[in-house]
Amino acid sequence: MVSLLKRKMHNSEKSLVLYPECATTNGKKGMLRFSSFAFCINDVVYPVAVQVSRPPFLSILPSVLDSTLISDLFWILFTPYTKYSFRYLPSVRKQEGEEVEHFAKRTQELIASTLDLTITDFLLSDKVELIKRQRIDRETARRRREGAGGRAFNRRILSMADQVKEILPHVPLNVIIADLRRTRSVDITIANILVGSVPFTPEPVPEPVSARPSTSASSGSSPFSQLSLKASGPTTTVFPSDFHKKTDDRQMSLQERKARFLDNARRAYIEKRGLKIPGYNC
């Protein structure tokens, strides 16, 4: 590649413009170390110090660390103006027996003194590595924020699911949580379940531990002789039709009363919340 460029430069009167720094900086502190490639082609170079700036009131830098050529070009086209300063410096000739690296350093020192900058040992690869680290750090910070927000969201969903489970104990918890993630509302999820828009397989509800009948109670009374449920309106009372002698019949009567209590609880909740659900608004 170098020999090809040397032949073209030897047989042509045109100049070859090269960018030995290979990357932009903010132009305030230091310069990246020059690549020696640009100084292998010819023994004489004509350095040009270039600075790009915009007025402070625009608050738009000419370039930032991880900007791309397309983004920089976009801002050039959509800002009022961008100032380019070119300073043509005296030519620098390679001395006899001088190393290419030393020739590049002498040229860079001339440009750095003109721009009032210092020469650093950082290369283009160091800038690329810095950009990668900053992107990784930003991504890590973003994931941490999302993780913290996700944990708070999950706690809120679980709290809402417990509220729904108290009203509808036969609905599986995973079904409730899935609908709450979509609706983010206890009322809407309960309404969706009651109207049948959320399919699920009912799970068995644990039986409450009941007290033994008192021996001093009369034969016509039982621990379930009168059960009450306070709703938003007047007290709703459910009485058993009678006390069955057979255990199976008593269990069936208990299940019927539980179904009534559940239905009353649903109606009370719907009335309290003012929901409009077909079949529950009478």
PDB file of C-alpha atoms in Angstrom:
ATOM      1  CA  MET A   1       0.000   0.000   0.000  1.00  0.00           C
ATOM      2  CA  VAL A   2       2.775   2.444   0.913  1.00  0.00           C
ATOM      3  CA  SER A   3       4.792   1.620  -2.214  1.00  0.00           C
ATOM      4  CA  LEU A   4       1.697   2.112  -4.394  1.00  0.00           C
ATOM      5  CA  LEU A   5       1.056   5.539  -2.889  1.00  0.00           C
ATOM      6  CA  LYS A   6       4.706   6.474  -3.301  1.00  0.00           C
ATOM      7  CA  ARG A   7       4.558   5.663  -7.039  1.00  0.00           C
ATOM      8  CA  LYS A   8       1.362   7.648  -7.495  1.00  0.00           C
ATOM      9  CA  MET A   9       2.776  10.643  -5.641  1.00  0.00           C
ATOM     10  CA  HIS A  10       6.029  10.475  -7.646  1.00  0.00           C
ATOM     11  CA  ASN A  11       4.209  10.536 -10.988  1.00  0.00           C
ATOM     12  CA  SER A  12       1.592  13.119 -10.035  1.00  0.00           C
ATOM     13  CA  GLU A  13       1.583  16.768  -9.142  1.00  0.00           C
ATOM     14  CA  LYS A  14      -1.475  16.391  -6.935  1.00  0.00           C
ATOM     15  CA  SER A  15      -1.291  16.436  -3.171  1.00  0.00           C
ATOM     16  CA  LEU A  16      -2.444  13.645  -0.918  1.00  0.00           C
ATOM     17  CA  VAL A  17      -4.443  14.690   2.165  1.00  0.00           C
ATOM     18  CA  LEU A  18      -4.047  12.372   5.142  1.00  0.00           C
ATOM     19  CA  TYR A  19      -5.373  12.506   8.694  1.00  0.00           C
ATOM     20  CA  PRO A  20      -2.620  11.092  10.936  1.00  0.00           C
ATOM     21  CA  GLU A  21      -4.593  11.537  14.180  1.00  0.00           C
ATOM     22  CA  CYS A  22      -7.257   9.144  12.782  1.00  0.00           C
ATOM     23  CA  ALA A  23      -9.961  10.419  15.156  1.00  0.00           C
ATOM     24  CA  THR A  24     -11.416  13.619  16.581  1.00  0.00           C
ATOM     25  CA  THR A  25     -10.907  15.033  20.064  1.00  0.00           C
ATOM     26  CA  ASN A  26     -12.573  17.906  21.884  1.00  0.00           C
ATOM     27  CA  GLY A  27      -9.642  20.167  20.960  1.00  0.00           C
ATOM     28  CA  LYS A  28      -9.220  21.424  24.520  1.00  0.00           C
ATOM     29  CA  LYS A  29      -6.628  19.223  26.209  1.00  0.00           C
ATOM     30  CA  GLY A  30      -4.530  16.971  24.043  1.00  0.00           C
ATOM     31  CA  MET A  31      -4.042  15.238  20.724  1.00  0.00           C
ATOM     32  CA  LEU A  32      -4.012  11.574  19.890  1.00  0.00           C
ATOM     33  CA  ARG A  33      -0.638  10.233  18.867  1.00  0.00           C
ATOM     34  CA  PHE A  34      -0.032  10.455  15.130  1.00  0.00           C
ATOM     35  CA  SER A  35       0.068   7.310  13.052  1.00  0.00           C
ATOM     36  CA  SER A  36       3.387   6.837  11.292  1.00  0.00           C
ATOM     37  CA  PHE A  37       1.669   5.610   8.129  1.00  0.00           C
ATOM     38  CA  ALA A  38       1.202   9.141   6.772  1.00  0.00           C
ATOM     39  CA  PHE A  39       4.930   9.854   7.104  1.00  0.00           C
ATOM     40  CA  CYS A  40       6.152   6.812   5.165  1.00  0.00           C
ATOM     41  CA  ILE A  41       4.935   8.061   1.785  1.00  0.00           C
ATOM     42  CA  ASN A  42       7.013  11.202   1.307  1.00  0.00           C
ATOM     43  CA  ASP A  43       9.970  12.896   2.962  1.00  0.00           C
ATOM     44  CA  VAL A  44       8.209  16.264   3.000  1.00  0.00           C
ATOM     45  CA  VAL A  45       4.839  17.023   4.631  1.00  0.00           C
ATOM     46  CA  TYR A  46       2.804  20.216   4.754  1.00  0.00           C
ATOM     47  CA  PRO A  47       0.999  20.276   8.087  1.00  0.00           C
ATOM     48  CA  VAL A  48      -2.344  21.990   8.485  1.00  0.00           C
ATOM     49  CA  ALA A  49      -3.870  22.694  11.902  1.00  0.00           C
ATOM     50  CA  VAL A  50      -7.667  22.319  11.762  1.00  0.00           C
ATOM     51  CA  GLN A  51     -10.129  23.418  14.435  1.00  0.00           C
ATOM     52  CA  VAL A  52     -13.922  23.124  14.351  1.00  0.00           C
ATOM     53  CA  SER A  53     -16.134  25.173  16.655  1.00  0.00           C
ATOM     54  CA  ARG A  54     -19.654  26.467  17.158  1.00  0.00           C
ATOM     55  CA  PRO A  55     -20.809  29.513  19.150  1.00  0.00           C
ATOM     56  CA  PRO A  56     -21.414  28.797  22.868  1.00  0.00           C
ATOM     57  CA  PHE A  57     -25.072  29.866  22.748  1.00  0.00           C
ATOM     58  CA  LEU A  58     -25.910  26.899  20.488  1.00  0.00           C
ATOM     59  CA  SER A  59     -24.860  24.378  23.186  1.00  0.00           C
ATOM     60  CA  ILE A  60     -24.135  21.869  20.423  1.00  0.00           C
ATOM     61  CA  LEU A  61     -20.627  20.493  20.243  1.00  0.00           C
ATOM     62  CA  PRO A  62     -19.128  19.788  16.805  1.00  0.00           C
ATOM     63  CA  SER A  63     -18.609  16.178  17.855  1.00  0.00           C
ATOM     64  CA  VAL A  64     -18.923  14.007  20.934  1.00  0.00           C
ATOM     65  CA  LEU A  65     -17.074  10.909  22.017  1.00  0.00           C
ATOM     66  CA  ASP A  66     -19.305   8.224  20.510  1.00  0.00           C
ATOM     67  CA  SER A  67     -20.861  10.225  17.674  1.00  0.00           C
ATOM     68  CA  THR A  68     -20.844   8.889  14.133  1.00  0.00           C
ATOM     69  CA  LEU A  69     -20.033  10.580  10.854  1.00  0.00           C
ATOM     70  CA  ILE A  70     -23.735  10.606   9.937  1.00  0.00           C
ATOM     71  CA  SER A  71     -24.791  12.269  13.205  1.00  0.00           C
ATOM     72  CA  ASP A  72     -22.051  14.902  12.909  1.00  0.00           C
ATOM     73  CA  LEU A  73     -23.118  15.636   9.352  1.00  0.00           C
ATOM     74  CA  PHE A  74     -26.742  15.936  10.482  1.00  0.00           C
ATOM     75  CA  TRP A  75     -25.872  18.586  13.058  1.00  0.00           C
ATOM     76  CA  ILE A  76     -23.708  20.438  10.537  1.00  0.00           C
ATOM     77  CA  LEU A  77     -26.725  20.727   8.230  1.00  0.00           C
ATOM     78  CA  PHE A  78     -29.197  21.733  10.965  1.00  0.00           C
ATOM     79  CA  THR A  79     -27.129  24.268  12.923  1.00  0.00           C
ATOM     80  CA  PRO A  80     -26.922  27.931  11.867  1.00  0.00           C
ATOM     81  CA  TYR A  81     -23.208  27.692  11.178  1.00  0.00           C
ATOM     82  CA  THR A  82     -20.083  25.729  11.999  1.00  0.00           C
ATOM     83  CA  LYS A  83     -16.721  27.429  12.016  1.00  0.00           C
ATOM     84  CA  TYR A  84     -13.694  25.695  10.458  1.00  0.00           C
ATOM     85  CA  SER A  85     -10.263  27.221  11.103  1.00  0.00           C
ATOM     86  CA  PHE A  86      -7.335  26.137   8.894  1.00  0.00           C
ATOM     87  CA  ARG A  87      -3.780  27.166   9.723  1.00  0.00           C
ATOM     88  CA  TYR A  88      -1.176  26.303   7.120  1.00  0.00           C
ATOM     89  CA  LEU A  89       2.166  25.671   8.789  1.00  0.00           C
ATOM     90  CA  PRO A  90       5.681  25.548   7.336  1.00  0.00           C
ATOM     91  CA  SER A  91       6.663  22.340   5.610  1.00  0.00           C
ATOM     92  CA  VAL A  92       8.515  19.710   7.596  1.00  0.00           C
ATOM     93  CA  ARG A  93      11.237  17.665   5.918  1.00  0.00           C
ATOM     94  CA  LYS A  94      12.475  14.313   7.054  1.00  0.00           C
ATOM     95  CA  GLN A  95      16.086  14.418   8.105  1.00  0.00           C
ATOM     96  CA  GLU A  96      18.635  11.966   6.800  1.00  0.00           C
ATOM     97  CA  GLY A  97      18.582   8.750   8.797  1.00  0.00           C
ATOM     98  CA  GLU A  98      15.623   9.937  10.880  1.00  0.00           C
ATOM     99  CA  GLU A  99      13.129   7.327  12.054  1.00  0.00           C
ATOM    100  CA  VAL A 100       9.578   7.626  10.762  1.00  0.00           C
ATOM    101  CA  GLU A 101       8.183   7.753  14.311  1.00  0.00           C
ATOM    102  CA  HIS A 102      10.466  10.666  15.183  1.00  0.00           C
ATOM    103  CA  PHE A 103       9.516  12.452  11.959  1.00  0.00           C
ATOM    104  CA  ALA A 104       5.812  12.058  12.870  1.00  0.00           C
ATOM    105  CA  LYS A 105       6.443  13.305  16.419  1.00  0.00           C
ATOM    106  CA  ARG A 106       8.257  16.448  15.197  1.00  0.00           C
ATOM    107  CA  THR A 107       5.355  17.264  12.916  1.00  0.00           C
ATOM    108  CA  GLN A 108       2.819  16.686  15.660  1.00  0.00           C
ATOM    109  CA  GLU A 109       4.734  18.906  18.071  1.00  0.00           C
ATOM    110  CA  LEU A 110       4.521  21.742  15.547  1.00  0.00           C
ATOM    111  CA  ILE A 111       0.737  21.345  15.166  1.00  0.00           C
ATOM    112  CA  ALA A 112       0.203  20.906  18.917  1.00  0.00           C
ATOM    113  CA  SER A 113       2.097  24.113  19.736  1.00  0.00           C
ATOM    114  CA  THR A 114       0.012  25.988  17.178  1.00  0.00           C
ATOM    115  CA  LEU A 115      -3.272  24.748  18.711  1.00  0.00           C
ATOM    116  CA  ASP A 116      -1.945  25.075  22.276  1.00  0.00           C
ATOM    117  CA  LEU A 117      -2.472  21.375  22.969  1.00  0.00           C
ATOM    118  CA  THR A 118      -0.378  18.603  24.475  1.00  0.00           C
ATOM    119  CA  ILE A 119       0.623  15.356  22.826  1.00  0.00           C
ATOM    120  CA  THR A 120      -0.682  12.185  24.442  1.00  0.00           C
ATOM    121  CA  ASP A 121       0.206   8.524  23.979  1.00  0.00           C
ATOM    122  CA  PHE A 122      -3.399   7.554  23.272  1.00  0.00           C
ATOM    123  CA  LEU A 123      -4.246   6.015  19.915  1.00  0.00           C
ATOM    124  CA  LEU A 124      -7.446   5.500  17.971  1.00  0.00           C
ATOM    125  CA  SER A 125      -7.743   2.018  19.501  1.00  0.00           C
ATOM    126  CA  ASP A 126      -7.739   3.569  22.985  1.00  0.00           C
ATOM    127  CA  LYS A 127     -10.605   5.863  22.034  1.00  0.00           C
ATOM    128  CA  VAL A 128     -12.580   2.946  20.628  1.00  0.00           C
ATOM    129  CA  GLU A 129     -11.999   0.974  23.814  1.00  0.00           C
ATOM    130  CA  LEU A 130     -13.152   3.928  25.934  1.00  0.00           C
ATOM    131  CA  ILE A 131     -16.354   4.203  23.897  1.00  0.00           C
ATOM    132  CA  LYS A 132     -17.018   0.490  24.421  1.00  0.00           C
ATOM    133  CA  ARG A 133     -16.510   0.761  28.187  1.00  0.00           C
ATOM    134  CA  GLN A 134     -18.824   3.755  28.436  1.00  0.00           C
ATOM    135  CA  ARG A 135     -21.518   1.945  26.454  1.00  0.00           C
ATOM    136  CA  ILE A 136     -21.200  -1.091  28.714  1.00  0.00           C
ATOM    137  CA  ASP A 137     -21.415   1.123  31.811  1.00  0.00           C
ATOM    138  CA  ARG A 138     -24.530   2.856  30.480  1.00  0.00           C
ATOM    139  CA  GLU A 139     -26.140  -0.463  29.629  1.00  0.00           C
ATOM    140  CA  THR A 140     -25.308  -1.831  33.080  1.00  0.00           C
ATOM    141  CA  ALA A 141     -26.789   1.246  34.773  1.00  0.00           C
ATOM    142  CA  ARG A 142     -29.910   0.988  32.603  1.00  0.00           C
ATOM    143  CA  ARG A 143     -30.392  -2.676  33.505  1.00  0.00           C
ATOM    144  CA  ARG A 144     -29.979  -1.885  37.186  1.00  0.00           C
ATOM    145  CA  ARG A 145     -32.633   0.824  36.971  1.00  0.00           C
ATOM    146  CA  GLU A 146     -34.961  -1.500  35.081  1.00  0.00           C
ATOM    147  CA  GLY A 147     -34.282  -4.269  37.598  1.00  0.00           C
ATOM    148  CA  ALA A 148     -35.136  -2.021  40.533  1.00  0.00           C
ATOM    149  CA  GLY A 149     -38.270  -0.802  38.776  1.00  0.00           C
ATOM    150  CA  GLY A 150     -39.193  -4.362  37.820  1.00  0.00           C
ATOM    151  CA  ARG A 151     -38.913  -5.595  41.411  1.00  0.00           C
ATOM    152  CA  ALA A 152     -41.122  -2.743  42.655  1.00  0.00           C
ATOM    153  CA  PHE A 153     -43.612  -3.502  39.875  1.00  0.00           C
ATOM    154  CA  ASN A 154     -43.686  -7.201  40.796  1.00  0.00           C
ATOM    155  CA  ARG A 155     -44.320  -6.385  44.450  1.00  0.00           C
ATOM    156  CA  ARG A 156     -47.204  -4.122  43.446  1.00  0.00           C
ATOM    157  CA  ILE A 157     -48.655  -6.812  41.176  1.00  0.00           C
ATOM    158  CA  LEU A 158     -48.440  -9.436  43.935  1.00  0.00           C
ATOM    159  CA  SER A 159     -50.169  -7.106  46.378  1.00  0.00           C
ATOM    160  CA  MET A 160     -52.974  -6.505  43.882  1.00  0.00           C
ATOM    161  CA  ALA A 161     -53.196 -10.251  43.184  1.00  0.00           C
ATOM    162  CA  ASP A 162     -53.754 -10.920  46.873  1.00  0.00           C
ATOM    163  CA  GLN A 163     -56.693  -8.496  46.827  1.00  0.00           C
ATOM    164  CA  VAL A 164     -58.252 -10.288  43.854  1.00  0.00           C
ATOM    165  CA  LYS A 165     -57.603 -13.677  45.442  1.00  0.00           C
ATOM    166  CA  GLU A 166     -59.547 -12.650  48.544  1.00  0.00           C
ATOM    167  CA  ILE A 167     -62.618 -11.944  46.408  1.00  0.00           C
ATOM    168  CA  LEU A 168     -62.179 -14.855  43.997  1.00  0.00           C
ATOM    169  CA  PRO A 169     -60.354 -17.617  45.880  1.00  0.00           C
ATOM    170  CA  HIS A 170     -61.133 -20.279  43.267  1.00  0.00           C
ATOM    171  CA  VAL A 171     -59.191 -18.453  40.525  1.00  0.00           C
ATOM    172  CA  PRO A 172     -55.542 -19.592  40.163  1.00  0.00           C
ATOM    173  CA  LEU A 173     -53.019 -17.005  41.263  1.00  0.00           C
ATOM    174  CA  ASN A 174     -51.009 -17.222  38.030  1.00  0.00           C
ATOM    175  CA  VAL A 175     -54.134 -16.357  36.018  1.00  0.00           C
ATOM    176  CA  ILE A 176     -54.773 -13.340  38.242  1.00  0.00           C
ATOM    177  CA  ILE A 177     -51.173 -12.128  37.958  1.00  0.00           C
ATOM    178  CA  ALA A 178     -51.167 -12.543  34.168  1.00  0.00           C
ATOM    179  CA  ASP A 179     -54.290 -10.412  33.799  1.00  0.00           C
ATOM    180  CA  LEU A 180     -53.048  -7.826  36.302  1.00  0.00           C
ATOM    181  CA  ARG A 181     -49.850  -7.379  34.281  1.00  0.00           C
ATOM    182  CA  ARG A 182     -52.066  -6.477  31.345  1.00  0.00           C
ATOM    183  CA  THR A 183     -54.701  -4.350  33.092  1.00  0.00           C
ATOM    184  CA  ARG A 184     -52.743  -3.028  36.106  1.00  0.00           C
ATOM    185  CA  SER A 185     -56.077  -2.657  37.889  1.00  0.00           C
ATOM    186  CA  VAL A 186     -57.750  -4.797  40.547  1.00  0.00           C
ATOM    187  CA  ASP A 187     -61.231  -3.702  39.500  1.00  0.00           C
ATOM    188  CA  ILE A 188     -60.738  -4.448  35.798  1.00  0.00           C
ATOM    189  CA  THR A 189     -59.200  -7.855  36.503  1.00  0.00           C
ATOM    190  CA  ILE A 190     -62.091  -8.845  38.776  1.00  0.00           C
ATOM    191  CA  ALA A 191     -64.556  -7.664  36.150  1.00  0.00           C
ATOM    192  CA  ASN A 192     -62.746  -9.631  33.427  1.00  0.00           C
ATOM    193  CA  ILE A 193     -62.876 -12.805  35.512  1.00  0.00           C
ATOM    194  CA  LEU A 194     -66.522 -12.386  36.468  1.00  0.00           C
ATOM    195  CA  VAL A 195     -67.703 -11.790  32.905  1.00  0.00           C
ATOM    196  CA  GLY A 196     -65.706 -14.782  31.663  1.00  0.00           C
ATOM    197  CA  SER A 197     -63.198 -13.000  29.448  1.00  0.00           C
ATOM    198  CA  VAL A 198     -60.308 -14.636  31.366  1.00  0.00           C
ATOM    199  CA  PRO A 199     -60.337 -18.413  30.867  1.00  0.00           C
ATOM    200  CA  PHE A 200     -59.158 -20.514  33.807  1.00  0.00           C
ATOM    201  CA  THR A 201     -59.623 -23.846  35.520  1.00  0.00           C
ATOM    202  CA  PRO A 202     -61.077 -23.390  39.034  1.00  0.00           C
ATOM    203  CA  GLU A 203     -58.871 -24.666  41.792  1.00  0.00           C
ATOM    204  CA  PRO A 204     -60.212 -26.182  45.020  1.00  0.00           C
ATOM    205  CA  VAL A 205     -60.731 -23.755  47.859  1.00  0.00           C
ATOM    206  CA  PRO A 206     -59.380 -24.906  51.252  1.00  0.00           C
ATOM    207  CA  GLU A 207     -62.170 -25.822  53.642  1.00  0.00           C
ATOM    208  CA  PRO A 208     -62.369 -23.624  56.765  1.00  0.00           C
ATOM    209  CA  VAL A 209     -62.045 -25.385  60.099  1.00  0.00           C
ATOM    210  CA  SER A 210     -65.491 -25.335  61.741  1.00  0.00           C
ATOM    211  CA  ALA A 211     -66.249 -25.545  65.434  1.00  0.00           C
ATOM    212  CA  ARG A 212     -67.951 -28.608  66.881  1.00  0.00           C
ATOM    213  CA  PRO A 213     -71.663 -28.249  67.714  1.00  0.00           C
ATOM    214  CA  SER A 214     -72.315 -27.437  71.344  1.00  0.00           C
ATOM    215  CA  THR A 215     -74.052 -30.189  73.327  1.00  0.00           C
ATOM    216  CA  SER A 216     -76.181 -27.569  75.046  1.00  0.00           C
ATOM    217  CA  ALA A 217     -77.574 -26.382  71.706  1.00  0.00           C
ATOM    218  CA  SER A 218     -81.028 -27.457  70.765  1.00  0.00           C
ATOM    219  CA  SER A 219     -81.535 -30.084  68.101  1.00  0.00           C
ATOM    220  CA  GLY A 220     -82.733 -27.482  65.626  1.00  0.00           C
ATOM    221  CA  SER A 221     -79.632 -25.284  65.886  1.00  0.00           C
ATOM    222  CA  SER A 222     -76.130 -25.625  64.438  1.00  0.00           C
ATOM    223  CA  PRO A 223     -72.921 -23.568  64.241  1.00  0.00           C
ATOM    224  CA  PHE A 224     -74.158 -22.442  60.818  1.00  0.00           C
ATOM    225  CA  SER A 225     -77.591 -21.383  62.035  1.00  0.00           C
ATOM    226  CA  GLN A 226     -76.942 -17.772  61.053  1.00  0.00           C
ATOM    227  CA  LEU A 227     -74.046 -16.295  59.065  1.00  0.00           C
ATOM    228  CA  SER A 228     -73.792 -12.672  58.065  1.00  0.00           C
ATOM    229  CA  LEU A 229     -71.816 -10.721  55.493  1.00  0.00           C
ATOM    230  CA  LYS A 230     -71.501  -6.967  55.749  1.00  0.00           C
ATOM    231  CA  ALA A 231     -71.461  -5.292  52.364  1.00  0.00           C
ATOM    232  CA  SER A 232     -71.603  -1.710  51.256  1.00  0.00           C
ATOM    233  CA  GLY A 233     -75.357  -1.726  51.735  1.00  0.00           C
ATOM    234  CA  PRO A 234     -77.470  -3.325  54.440  1.00  0.00           C
ATOM    235  CA  THR A 235     -76.368  -6.538  56.109  1.00  0.00           C
ATOM    236  CA  THR A 236     -76.946  -9.651  54.009  1.00  0.00           C
ATOM    237  CA  THR A 237     -77.934 -12.691  56.048  1.00  0.00           C
ATOM    238  CA  VAL A 238     -77.991 -16.298  54.892  1.00  0.00           C
ATOM    239  CA  PHE A 239     -79.960 -18.873  56.839  1.00  0.00           C
ATOM    240  CA  PRO A 240     -79.758 -22.610  56.312  1.00  0.00           C
ATOM    241  CA  SER A 241     -83.050 -24.150  55.324  1.00  0.00           C
ATOM    242  CA  ASP A 242     -82.734 -26.806  58.021  1.00  0.00           C
ATOM    243  CA  PHE A 243     -80.195 -28.933  59.828  1.00  0.00           C
ATOM    244  CA  HIS A 244     -79.759 -32.141  57.857  1.00  0.00           C
ATOM    245  CA  LYS A 245     -79.201 -35.347  59.710  1.00  0.00           C
ATOM    246  CA  LYS A 246     -76.882 -36.870  57.112  1.00  0.00           C
ATOM    247  CA  THR A 247     -73.297 -35.666  56.864  1.00  0.00           C
ATOM    248  CA  ASP A 248     -73.405 -35.542  53.051  1.00  0.00           C
ATOM    249  CA  ASP A 249     -76.534 -33.406  53.140  1.00  0.00           C
ATOM    250  CA  ARG A 250     -74.993 -31.041  55.683  1.00  0.00           C
ATOM    251  CA  GLN A 251     -71.854 -30.753  53.525  1.00  0.00           C
ATOM    252  CA  MET A 252     -73.991 -29.988  50.468  1.00  0.00           C
ATOM    253  CA  SER A 253     -75.857 -27.339  52.447  1.00  0.00           C
ATOM    254  CA  LEU A 254     -72.543 -25.829  53.508  1.00  0.00           C
ATOM    255  CA  GLN A 255     -71.321 -25.697  49.911  1.00  0.00           C
ATOM    256  CA  GLU A 256     -74.516 -23.983  48.855  1.00  0.00           C
ATOM    257  CA  ARG A 257     -74.131 -21.354  51.576  1.00  0.00           C
ATOM    258  CA  LYS A 258     -70.483 -20.831  50.596  1.00  0.00           C
ATOM    259  CA  ALA A 259     -71.556 -20.265  47.010  1.00  0.00           C
ATOM    260  CA  ARG A 260     -74.125 -17.726  48.217  1.00  0.00           C
ATOM    261  CA  PHE A 261     -71.530 -15.981  50.355  1.00  0.00           C
ATOM    262  CA  LEU A 262     -69.123 -15.801  47.411  1.00  0.00           C
ATOM    263  CA  ASP A 263     -71.815 -14.398  45.178  1.00  0.00           C
ATOM    264  CA  ASN A 264     -72.788 -11.868  47.848  1.00  0.00           C
ATOM    265  CA  ALA A 265     -69.138 -10.880  48.235  1.00  0.00           C
ATOM    266  CA  ARG A 266     -68.863 -10.314  44.512  1.00  0.00           C
ATOM    267  CA  ARG A 267     -72.006  -8.223  44.421  1.00  0.00           C
ATOM    268  CA  ALA A 268     -70.877  -6.197  47.431  1.00  0.00           C
ATOM    269  CA  TYR A 269     -67.508  -5.509  45.847  1.00  0.00           C
ATOM    270  CA  ILE A 270     -69.075  -4.574  42.509  1.00  0.00           C
ATOM    271  CA  GLU A 271     -71.590  -2.252  44.176  1.00  0.00           C
ATOM    272  CA  LYS A 272     -68.865  -0.648  46.281  1.00  0.00           C
ATOM    273  CA  ARG A 273     -66.658  -0.015  43.263  1.00  0.00           C
ATOM    274  CA  GLY A 274     -69.523   1.052  41.034  1.00  0.00           C
ATOM    275  CA  LEU A 275     -68.643  -1.466  38.323  1.00  0.00           C
ATOM    276  CA  LYS A 276     -70.999  -2.214  35.460  1.00  0.00           C
ATOM    277  CA  ILE A 277     -70.942  -5.956  34.944  1.00  0.00           C
ATOM    278  CA  PRO A 278     -73.757  -7.873  33.215  1.00  0.00           C
ATOM    279  CA  GLY A 279     -75.458 -10.316  35.550  1.00  0.00           C
ATOM    280  CA  TYR A 280     -74.307  -8.559  38.715  1.00  0.00           C
ATOM    281  CA  ASN A 281     -75.991  -5.198  38.411  1.00  0.00           C
ATOM    282  CA  CYS A 282     -79.628  -5.519  39.422  1.00  0.00           C
TER     283      CYS A 282
END
